[in-house]
Amino acid sequence: MPMSSTILDRLGELLARTPPFDQLGPGLRAETLADFSLRFFEAGEVILEQHSTQFQGLFVVESGLVRLMDLESQRLIDKCGEGDVFGSFNLLKGGATIYEAKAVEPTVCAVLKPDRFQRLYEQDEGFARYFDQDLKHYLARLDMQLDVAGAHVLTTRRLRQLPHRELVTCPPETPARDAARLMRREAVGALVIVQKGRLKGILTDRDLRNKLVAAGRPAETPVSKLMTSPVHTIDAEARVLDAMLTMLERRVYRLVITAGEGSEAEPVGLLTDRDLVHFRGQDPVATLRRIEHATTTGDLERIRTETQQHLLHLYRQGLPPETLDAVVATLYDRLVVRVLHLTERNLRQAAGSEAVGLKWTWLRLGGGGRRETGLSSEKYGALLYENPTAGVDEDRARRWFEQLYDDANAALEACGFRTSDDAAPDLPRVLPLRAWKKTYRTWIFETDAEALRPVPPYFDLRAVYGDADLSERLRLDIEDALNVQAMDAERDVLALLTANALEHRPPLSFFRRFVLDRSGEERPAFNIRDRGVRPVVAVARVLALDLRYVASSNTLDRLRHAAAHLEDLADAIGPAIDAYRFLTDFRLAHQLRRVEANEPPDNQIDPTTLTKVQRSLLRNAFGAVSALQEAAARRYHVGRKRFG
């Protein structure tokens, strides 16, 4: 509704006495008026539907009365009259609306645009504090738990907004003795090495111990000979969340904060893992350090169990499932890497001069390869080693790496990593590069549909330890084999993989009733992983192989790439992406509730425990999964009889 000057004046007066707008300066408050619109609601008209994901903005009641009600529990959340605000919960938390907002009498509301609300929340501390408390009010009424303060810092704070001490720097030619004295005087554990305003490296107290003292170098050694370069950096405009993920993914504990772009970027601060702990109270980056220093499988098992609590904490902060999966996948990767490091070290110490010196790499397969493990820790992997050269005993090399594989799996089992449900015992696990190439080509060129059934997770390979170049060479050969196979009119491996991908169907009957799995004495339920998540994963894998997309094996990455390159499937892929996000979120929430109840996380969903709205959302998601499967069946000419 266009606003006249009289209405603008009334609205300006209303905001001047309405928290938290009354805390804004007169100029900013007047500027904000331009992003308001007026809306009129009849008595009984629904303003916000419960479980809606359409966020219209922040509502300020100008006149009238609005009732906020949780329809599922029939619980009154609040009543809002003149000067009251509502709608902030979903603008900050995301997800579905947690209540219904209905006009009790004829009501006029001023609605602030979502993007203006977000800018005010990020830029004004008083404004943010007010709505943090507002969130807690709604959560208390709904008996929900959310770490609001942590969510605010994690997802909205920019690194430039956090307090940092002045950067301690020195030039590259500084003698190590002087650098050590500077570190002691300034009480810092690291110096940033700068030359003419440009970042050159970083020198830590550990560098001084290992590269100077332990190496017997003179105290006059310039720091340029001791520093670490290049340096891991992060832009000052990045969020705390971005810094946390960068530390996890790069396996570092310090980031130099820079301002500016490209070669003009200048160092302005230093962020450590301890800073993250300080800013947020706790953080999985601290767990990463513990993993690096663990010396026994018992330590690693305890750490693995704690990752579930980290996820629970982050989930309460409102992080989306895709980010949570990235966090837990990174932590699980590091646990696996530490197990492999300890295993190889122990094996080499025991073997002495008999140890085999060939390069090798550990491949995570299936969910681990896709970085989609959720709370399920699986030891589904394979070992790839370089082809033995002349003079190397091939049998001894094979026995060595088979022993390494067996020892590593035993250690992973002891750490709580279970055997994957997808793992087929008769498929290869330990082979040299040439044998792996031959195996994949056999699958692509010769294997029939039945024999191909357990193979698909092998196309989700990802190197996590050792010589990654070996896995890249294998990937390139797989891509080459797919290109060759595409010219074979008599055999289409994509059709065979599609037929297998369509065997797991969503648990819906023709009349959209849930079809439950009944086995043993367990309560009837459906497996959300097998019947919802897995079908999307399988089709996304086929589409990626069709497009020779090997940059990532992550399902969402594969689907996004396919949506951009397969116009005939775009209408099916878009809803499938939304459905996959919903199903993984739903699955994770279910698993976290079991963790809170001290029960092991699983995938079994009992529809009788769900609300009517939850059941409706699941049916819609399963419908999108079915549509994606049907589209894949048409594209690869897989008849209904093959998967119906």
XYZ file of C-alpha atoms in Angstrom:
644
model
C 0.000 0.000 0.000
C 1.568 3.359 -0.998
C 2.033 5.596 2.004
C 1.048 9.260 2.103
C 3.110 11.793 4.004
C 0.545 11.671 6.831
C 0.878 7.895 7.143
C 4.672 8.202 6.968
C 4.572 10.694 9.798
C 2.376 8.338 11.867
C 4.666 5.422 11.146
C 7.732 7.501 12.005
C 6.181 8.445 15.326
C 5.284 4.794 15.959
C 8.847 3.605 15.313
C 10.254 6.361 17.523
C 8.469 4.792 20.510
C 8.705 1.117 19.412
C 11.656 -1.019 20.556
C 14.139 -1.646 19.045
C 13.589 1.031 16.384
C 13.593 3.668 19.128
C 17.300 2.775 19.670
C 18.207 3.729 16.102
C 19.453 7.212 15.351
C 16.858 9.593 13.826
C 18.640 9.555 10.462
C 18.817 5.745 10.225
C 15.230 5.412 11.426
C 14.042 7.868 8.751
C 16.068 5.997 6.115
C 14.497 2.708 7.227
C 10.991 4.084 6.627
C 11.528 3.729 2.879
C 11.705 -0.065 3.251
C 8.330 -0.399 4.989
C 4.999 -1.156 3.329
C 1.540 -1.099 4.905
C -0.868 -4.037 4.836
C -4.460 -4.318 6.051
C -5.956 -7.559 7.414
C -9.598 -8.368 8.094
C -10.610 -9.958 11.396
C -9.889 -13.699 11.196
C -7.461 -13.345 8.275
C -4.277 -15.422 8.513
C -1.205 -13.187 8.215
C 1.441 -15.921 8.489
C 0.706 -19.604 7.978
C 2.385 -22.039 10.353
C 5.121 -24.089 8.576
C 5.269 -21.634 5.668
C 8.725 -20.881 4.290
C 7.696 -17.610 2.625
C 9.288 -14.856 4.721
C 7.480 -11.581 4.015
C 9.428 -9.449 6.451
C 9.231 -8.075 9.984
C 5.693 -7.070 11.010
C 5.067 -4.020 13.217
C 1.453 -3.709 14.382
C 0.256 -0.172 13.638
C -3.296 -0.803 14.889
C -5.445 -3.802 15.731
C -4.581 -7.123 17.393
C -2.724 -10.241 16.174
C -2.735 -13.694 17.789
C 0.326 -15.973 17.505
C -0.668 -19.623 17.977
C 1.085 -22.994 17.760
C -1.711 -24.915 16.045
C -0.190 -28.344 16.694
C -0.264 -27.968 20.473
C -3.069 -25.386 20.444
C -0.832 -23.214 22.590
C -1.056 -19.417 22.600
C 2.400 -17.996 21.932
C 1.644 -14.278 22.137
C -0.763 -11.464 21.325
C 0.568 -8.413 19.526
C -1.027 -4.976 19.700
C 0.033 -1.494 18.628
C 3.832 -1.181 18.564
C 4.492 -4.931 18.918
C 6.587 -6.829 16.365
C 6.487 -10.403 15.064
C 8.015 -12.462 12.256
C 11.650 -12.118 13.337
C 12.096 -15.801 14.227
C 12.102 -17.065 10.654
C 14.099 -14.146 9.304
C 16.914 -15.182 11.654
C 16.487 -18.927 12.109
C 15.196 -19.905 8.681
C 13.142 -23.043 8.179
C 9.371 -23.151 8.498
C 7.269 -20.634 10.452
C 6.786 -21.923 14.011
C 3.370 -20.354 14.626
C 0.264 -19.045 12.891
C -0.259 -15.276 12.983
C -3.943 -14.328 12.656
C -5.703 -10.961 12.920
C -8.158 -11.019 15.834
C -9.730 -7.727 14.715
C -9.192 -5.410 11.734
C -5.444 -4.821 11.769
C -2.894 -2.644 9.991
C 0.755 -3.765 9.954
C 3.872 -2.068 8.694
C 6.112 -4.680 7.059
C 9.886 -4.172 6.896
C 11.671 -5.802 3.945
C 13.716 -8.911 4.898
C 16.985 -7.598 3.445
C 16.738 -4.320 5.390
C 16.009 -6.284 8.569
C 19.107 -8.441 7.992
C 21.304 -5.382 7.439
C 20.079 -3.745 10.632
C 20.610 -6.987 12.543
C 24.184 -7.318 11.317
C 25.132 -3.662 11.695
C 23.477 -2.556 14.941
C 24.372 -4.378 18.183
C 21.353 -3.061 20.110
C 18.988 -4.101 17.338
C 20.573 -7.591 17.282
C 20.404 -8.007 21.072
C 16.713 -7.136 21.068
C 15.828 -9.816 18.541
C 18.132 -12.374 20.168
C 16.001 -11.936 23.287
C 12.869 -12.061 21.141
C 13.989 -15.453 19.800
C 14.520 -16.741 23.325
C 10.995 -15.622 24.204
C 9.449 -17.714 21.430
C 11.726 -20.658 22.131
C 10.758 -20.652 25.791
C 7.078 -20.678 24.828
C 7.653 -23.593 22.448
C 10.020 -25.553 24.739
C 12.686 -25.455 22.015
C 16.451 -25.223 22.496
C 18.667 -22.960 20.447
C 22.026 -21.372 21.158
C 20.946 -17.932 19.968
C 24.045 -16.029 21.010
C 26.268 -18.608 19.343
C 24.181 -18.491 16.183
C 24.486 -14.710 16.020
C 28.270 -14.768 16.328
C 28.707 -17.768 14.051
C 26.562 -16.777 11.110
C 26.392 -12.976 11.109
C 29.599 -11.611 12.641
C 32.286 -10.604 10.179
C 35.890 -11.100 11.199
C 36.503 -7.365 10.943
C 33.883 -6.888 13.672
C 35.677 -9.110 16.180
C 38.211 -7.695 18.628
C 41.807 -8.366 17.611
C 45.044 -7.245 19.168
C 47.395 -5.241 16.968
C 49.246 -7.472 14.542
C 52.847 -8.245 15.529
C 55.066 -8.307 12.436
C 58.677 -8.316 11.342
C 60.500 -8.273 7.968
C 61.888 -11.471 6.375
C 65.535 -10.562 7.096
C 64.955 -10.387 10.876
C 67.380 -12.712 12.752
C 65.667 -15.583 14.571
C 67.095 -14.344 17.915
C 65.400 -10.958 17.494
C 62.162 -12.596 16.370
C 62.113 -14.807 19.477
C 62.690 -11.792 21.718
C 59.878 -9.925 19.954
C 57.510 -12.863 20.480
C 58.407 -13.017 24.172
C 58.049 -9.258 24.638
C 54.655 -9.138 22.907
C 53.495 -12.446 24.487
C 52.458 -13.961 21.146
C 52.932 -17.421 19.702
C 53.371 -16.274 16.115
C 54.789 -13.412 14.074
C 53.442 -12.370 10.690
C 56.287 -11.762 8.251
C 55.645 -8.669 6.149
C 57.703 -6.846 3.536
C 56.549 -3.470 2.219
C 53.030 -4.167 3.423
C 52.842 -7.518 1.661
C 52.352 -10.816 3.467
C 55.357 -13.120 3.094
C 54.906 -15.815 5.738
C 54.228 -16.681 9.351
C 56.684 -17.711 12.061
C 55.440 -19.703 15.064
C 57.125 -20.747 18.280
C 56.930 -24.286 16.913
C 58.956 -23.205 13.863
C 61.660 -21.865 16.171
C 61.773 -25.135 18.129
C 61.741 -27.506 15.143
C 63.537 -25.564 12.412
C 66.054 -23.613 14.494
C 66.849 -25.194 17.849
C 66.299 -28.860 16.965
C 68.049 -28.400 13.603
C 71.078 -26.762 15.233
C 70.902 -23.589 13.156
C 72.554 -20.362 14.358
C 70.485 -17.736 16.158
C 71.297 -15.260 13.343
C 69.316 -17.314 10.802
C 66.847 -14.964 9.062
C 63.194 -15.778 9.682
C 62.698 -16.142 5.913
C 64.509 -19.492 6.265
C 62.213 -20.633 9.078
C 58.789 -19.193 8.304
C 55.866 -21.046 6.772
C 54.903 -19.804 3.332
C 52.484 -19.427 1.657
C 50.184 -18.469 4.511
C 46.559 -19.520 4.922
C 44.516 -16.325 4.764
C 40.894 -15.282 5.045
C 39.189 -12.037 4.084
C 38.104 -9.666 6.845
C 34.588 -9.695 5.385
C 34.253 -13.466 5.950
C 31.997 -14.753 8.735
C 33.145 -16.605 11.828
C 31.465 -19.668 10.291
C 33.667 -19.335 7.195
C 36.771 -19.178 9.380
C 35.723 -22.272 11.303
C 35.128 -24.279 8.120
C 38.394 -23.046 6.582
C 40.364 -24.208 9.619
C 38.640 -27.571 9.539
C 39.098 -28.148 5.816
C 42.698 -26.917 5.628
C 43.667 -28.519 8.929
C 45.211 -25.348 10.312
C 44.906 -23.471 13.597
C 45.856 -19.979 12.457
C 44.522 -17.752 9.690
C 45.900 -14.360 8.726
C 43.027 -11.934 8.207
C 43.490 -9.739 5.151
C 41.772 -6.639 3.785
C 41.703 -5.813 0.108
C 41.736 -7.930 -3.014
C 44.342 -10.046 -4.763
C 47.928 -8.875 -4.607
C 46.791 -5.664 -2.905
C 45.442 -7.498 0.151
C 47.171 -6.468 3.376
C 47.359 -8.447 6.644
C 45.236 -6.837 9.348
C 44.887 -9.539 12.003
C 45.595 -13.078 13.124
C 42.832 -15.541 14.028
C 43.544 -18.730 15.998
C 41.459 -21.723 16.964
C 41.512 -20.425 20.535
C 39.953 -17.189 19.328
C 37.044 -19.177 17.905
C 36.586 -20.969 21.207
C 36.663 -17.610 22.988
C 34.180 -15.953 20.630
C 31.699 -18.816 20.664
C 32.245 -20.764 23.868
C 33.085 -24.070 22.135
C 34.041 -25.187 18.650
C 34.852 -28.343 16.666
C 38.127 -26.737 15.598
C 39.350 -27.462 19.124
C 38.482 -31.125 18.504
C 40.708 -31.086 15.440
C 43.711 -30.253 17.617
C 42.851 -33.120 19.970
C 42.657 -35.518 17.021
C 46.110 -34.447 15.853
C 47.581 -35.235 19.274
C 45.714 -38.507 19.954
C 47.994 -41.506 20.363
C 45.546 -44.371 21.010
C 42.362 -45.707 19.449
C 40.641 -45.206 22.794
C 41.317 -41.461 22.582
C 40.009 -41.371 19.031
C 36.864 -43.311 19.939
C 36.052 -40.788 22.671
C 36.629 -37.922 20.259
C 34.427 -39.562 17.608
C 31.593 -39.859 20.111
C 31.988 -36.186 21.035
C 31.477 -35.117 17.437
C 27.811 -36.013 17.844
C 27.556 -33.481 20.660
C 29.285 -30.877 18.485
C 26.710 -31.465 15.774
C 23.903 -31.184 18.291
C 25.303 -27.855 19.464
C 25.718 -26.510 15.927
C 22.278 -27.758 14.909
C 20.751 -25.762 17.751
C 22.557 -22.733 16.389
C 20.575 -23.061 13.190
C 23.264 -24.292 10.805
C 21.846 -25.898 7.637
C 22.352 -29.648 7.087
C 24.782 -29.086 4.210
C 27.129 -27.184 6.545
C 26.682 -29.700 9.355
C 27.534 -32.537 6.974
C 30.687 -30.662 5.958
C 31.732 -30.264 9.600
C 31.183 -33.873 10.614
C 32.672 -35.190 7.359
C 35.815 -33.153 7.981
C 36.121 -34.374 11.567
C 35.563 -37.981 10.509
C 38.133 -37.550 7.738
C 40.680 -36.335 10.277
C 39.902 -39.243 12.568
C 40.465 -41.658 9.691
C 43.689 -39.872 8.738
C 44.991 -40.078 12.291
C 44.165 -43.791 12.453
C 45.978 -44.376 9.165
C 49.004 -42.385 10.315
C 49.298 -44.351 13.563
C 48.676 -47.650 11.785
C 51.307 -47.080 9.121
C 53.819 -45.847 11.695
C 53.343 -48.924 13.859
C 53.570 -51.269 10.887
C 56.773 -49.651 9.617
C 58.367 -49.715 13.045
C 57.617 -53.426 13.338
C 58.851 -54.190 9.801
C 62.029 -52.137 9.945
C 64.055 -52.552 6.754
C 61.404 -54.934 5.375
C 58.884 -52.115 4.986
C 57.605 -51.454 1.454
C 58.345 -47.956 0.160
C 55.730 -47.655 -2.600
C 53.405 -44.652 -2.635
C 49.799 -45.290 -1.668
C 46.554 -43.540 -0.867
C 43.426 -44.331 1.122
C 40.119 -43.871 -0.694
C 36.886 -43.200 1.167
C 33.895 -44.617 -0.691
C 30.135 -44.187 -0.516
C 28.884 -41.644 2.034
C 32.395 -40.908 3.257
C 33.541 -40.287 -0.307
C 30.600 -37.924 -0.869
C 31.137 -36.163 2.501
C 27.576 -37.158 3.459
C 27.997 -39.352 6.511
C 25.578 -37.620 8.864
C 25.936 -39.231 12.279
C 26.675 -42.623 10.750
C 30.407 -43.326 10.973
C 31.314 -45.928 8.363
C 34.656 -47.552 7.548
C 34.009 -47.987 3.838
C 37.317 -47.534 2.071
C 39.841 -48.947 -0.336
C 43.600 -48.801 -0.690
C 45.344 -47.797 -3.921
C 49.110 -48.167 -4.287
C 51.469 -47.373 -7.118
C 52.453 -50.028 -9.596
C 55.517 -51.961 -8.394
C 58.551 -51.112 -10.489
C 61.324 -53.413 -11.649
C 63.136 -54.922 -8.712
C 60.119 -54.696 -6.380
C 58.578 -57.990 -5.300
C 54.913 -57.659 -6.316
C 53.724 -60.385 -3.945
C 55.512 -58.775 -1.005
C 54.033 -55.386 -1.918
C 50.549 -56.903 -2.120
C 50.943 -58.624 1.267
C 52.283 -55.423 2.826
C 49.371 -53.266 1.702
C 46.798 -55.935 2.523
C 48.244 -56.032 6.040
C 48.124 -52.240 6.225
C 44.504 -52.293 5.080
C 43.526 -54.979 7.608
C 45.298 -53.213 10.488
C 43.711 -49.888 9.574
C 40.236 -51.408 9.410
C 40.705 -53.091 12.777
C 41.766 -49.752 14.277
C 38.804 -47.965 12.689
C 36.493 -50.640 14.086
C 37.984 -50.067 17.541
C 37.351 -46.323 17.118
C 33.650 -46.933 16.511
C 33.621 -46.860 12.714
C 31.360 -49.692 11.599
C 31.277 -51.553 8.316
C 29.100 -49.786 5.767
C 25.769 -51.358 4.855
C 26.763 -50.844 1.215
C 30.076 -52.690 1.484
C 30.132 -55.894 -0.567
C 32.648 -58.411 0.847
C 33.577 -59.894 -2.535
C 34.605 -56.613 -4.174
C 38.292 -55.606 -4.279
C 39.762 -53.422 -1.539
C 43.539 -53.377 -2.078
C 45.029 -53.109 -5.584
C 47.840 -51.340 -7.455
C 46.873 -48.561 -9.853
C 46.885 -50.680 -13.011
C 44.649 -53.303 -11.365
C 42.198 -50.634 -10.176
C 42.053 -49.232 -13.720
C 41.319 -52.695 -15.078
C 38.653 -53.276 -12.418
C 36.786 -50.066 -13.237
C 36.980 -50.777 -16.959
C 35.537 -54.235 -16.326
C 32.633 -52.659 -14.457
C 32.080 -50.113 -17.237
C 32.538 -52.377 -20.259
C 31.597 -55.915 -19.188
C 29.662 -56.249 -15.919
C 25.932 -57.005 -16.117
C 23.227 -55.279 -14.060
C 23.222 -57.864 -11.258
C 26.999 -57.870 -10.797
C 26.999 -54.069 -10.990
C 24.523 -53.770 -8.094
C 27.088 -53.268 -5.251
C 29.537 -51.235 -7.368
C 28.055 -47.666 -7.461
C 29.631 -46.462 -4.163
C 33.026 -47.067 -5.797
C 32.221 -44.143 -8.099
C 32.128 -41.887 -5.015
C 35.839 -42.297 -4.334
C 37.791 -39.542 -2.579
C 41.412 -39.648 -1.430
C 41.876 -38.617 2.212
C 45.400 -39.816 3.015
C 48.614 -40.528 1.160
C 49.497 -39.642 -2.426
C 46.374 -37.992 -3.893
C 47.950 -37.986 -7.360
C 47.297 -41.729 -7.574
C 43.561 -41.224 -7.148
C 43.575 -38.425 -9.700
C 45.209 -40.712 -12.250
C 42.529 -43.290 -11.536
C 39.770 -40.690 -11.944
C 41.116 -39.632 -15.314
C 41.174 -43.224 -16.510
C 37.578 -43.718 -15.359
C 36.577 -40.606 -17.291
C 38.382 -41.891 -20.386
C 36.648 -45.273 -20.087
C 33.246 -43.587 -19.847
C 33.989 -41.568 -22.979
C 34.902 -44.748 -24.857
C 31.887 -46.628 -23.549
C 29.546 -43.826 -24.628
C 30.277 -44.780 -28.255
C 29.121 -48.379 -27.699
C 25.540 -48.605 -28.967
C 25.190 -52.169 -27.681
C 25.890 -51.373 -24.051
C 24.944 -48.407 -21.914
C 26.393 -48.616 -18.420
C 24.400 -45.508 -17.454
C 21.163 -47.390 -18.158
C 22.382 -50.306 -16.034
C 23.291 -47.966 -13.174
C 19.957 -46.193 -13.544
C 18.074 -49.484 -13.297
C 19.893 -50.190 -10.043
C 19.288 -46.628 -8.832
C 15.557 -47.098 -9.287
C 15.322 -50.194 -7.107
C 14.983 -48.099 -3.939
C 11.634 -46.368 -4.225
C 10.104 -43.758 -1.862
C 7.764 -45.341 0.719
C 4.503 -44.099 -0.802
C 1.620 -46.168 -2.107
C -0.509 -45.216 -5.122
C -2.814 -43.396 -2.703
C 0.155 -41.567 -1.088
C 0.026 -43.630 2.084
C 3.323 -44.520 3.761
C 4.557 -48.039 2.989
C 6.300 -49.407 6.074
C 9.085 -51.941 6.414
C 8.035 -54.789 8.688
C 10.792 -57.022 9.968
C 11.206 -59.026 13.158
C 9.693 -57.502 16.275
C 10.664 -53.929 15.490
C 7.948 -51.316 15.284
C 6.868 -50.767 11.660
C 8.700 -47.808 10.122
C 10.425 -46.753 6.925
C 14.138 -46.187 6.429
C 14.527 -42.558 5.367
C 18.055 -43.157 4.109
C 17.213 -46.116 1.885
C 13.801 -44.898 0.738
C 14.414 -41.147 0.451
C 18.041 -40.015 0.563
C 19.625 -42.947 -1.246
C 17.487 -42.729 -4.429
C 18.529 -39.096 -4.926
C 22.178 -39.981 -4.299
C 21.996 -42.782 -6.860
C 20.397 -40.712 -9.626
C 22.783 -37.801 -8.975
C 25.692 -40.226 -9.374
C 24.394 -41.406 -12.760
C 23.916 -37.832 -13.964
C 27.463 -36.928 -12.887
C 28.918 -39.927 -14.737
C 26.877 -39.003 -17.800
C 28.388 -35.496 -17.730
C 31.892 -36.773 -16.797
C 31.668 -34.502 -13.755
C 34.405 -35.630 -11.372
C 35.254 -32.354 -9.619
C 33.118 -33.437 -6.655
C 31.193 -36.539 -5.658
C 28.909 -34.611 -3.292
C 25.247 -35.140 -4.169
C 24.204 -31.482 -4.084
C 27.222 -30.512 -6.195
C 26.316 -33.217 -8.686
C 22.674 -32.128 -8.844
C 23.546 -28.457 -9.266
C 25.951 -29.300 -12.076
C 23.352 -31.492 -13.755
C 20.675 -28.797 -13.462
C 22.981 -26.364 -15.251
C 23.822 -28.764 -18.101
C 20.762 -31.004 -18.620
C 17.881 -28.778 -19.654
C 15.509 -31.729 -20.143
C 15.864 -32.639 -16.457
C 15.945 -29.150 -14.929
C 12.264 -29.255 -13.905
C 12.823 -32.497 -12.000
C 16.225 -31.656 -10.517
C 15.175 -28.356 -8.919
C 12.457 -29.880 -6.675
C 14.734 -32.881 -6.021
C 17.411 -30.563 -4.599
C 14.849 -29.063 -2.213
C 13.577 -32.538 -1.334
C 17.100 -33.826 -0.689
C 17.830 -30.887 1.603
C 14.605 -31.497 3.498
C 15.164 -35.250 3.813
C 18.758 -34.880 5.016
C 17.645 -32.217 7.492
C 14.783 -34.420 8.682
C 17.105 -37.410 8.993
C 19.687 -35.413 10.924
C 17.074 -33.972 13.283
C 15.789 -37.503 13.936
C 19.296 -38.774 14.657
C 20.077 -35.850 16.966
C 16.876 -36.468 18.936
C 18.070 -40.028 19.485
C 21.462 -38.742 20.622
C 19.705 -36.479 23.139
C 17.766 -39.515 24.366
C 21.037 -41.484 24.749
C 20.041 -43.820 21.918
C 22.167 -44.731 18.884
C 21.289 -42.678 15.787
C 19.397 -44.594 13.115
C 17.295 -43.980 9.998
C 13.994 -45.591 11.028
C 11.041 -43.184 10.914
C 7.739 -44.156 12.515
C 5.074 -42.016 10.788
C 2.675 -42.407 13.724
C 5.016 -40.184 15.769
C 4.911 -37.363 13.206
C 2.596 -34.384 13.054
C 0.148 -33.971 10.207
C 2.307 -31.225 8.720
C 5.472 -33.345 8.918
C 3.743 -36.211 7.158
C 2.546 -33.839 4.433
C 6.049 -32.398 3.926
C 7.536 -35.892 3.728
C 4.961 -36.946 1.127
C 5.822 -33.893 -0.977
C 9.553 -34.621 -0.698
C 9.067 -38.274 -1.629
C 6.958 -37.155 -4.583
C 9.871 -35.033 -5.855
C 12.218 -38.013 -5.445
C 9.864 -40.201 -7.494
C 9.668 -37.522 -10.189
C 13.480 -37.427 -10.400
C 13.593 -41.203 -10.755
C 10.950 -41.145 -13.487
C 12.884 -38.440 -15.369
C 16.087 -40.496 -15.172
C 14.208 -43.588 -16.370
C 12.997 -41.696 -19.430
C 16.417 -40.219 -20.199
C 18.230 -43.564 -20.016
C 15.375 -45.623 -21.496
C 14.796 -47.799 -18.444
C 11.336 -49.354 -18.688
C 8.941 -49.539 -15.784
C 9.194 -53.320 -15.656
C 12.826 -52.975 -14.708
C 12.123 -50.954 -11.589
C 8.421 -50.929 -10.917
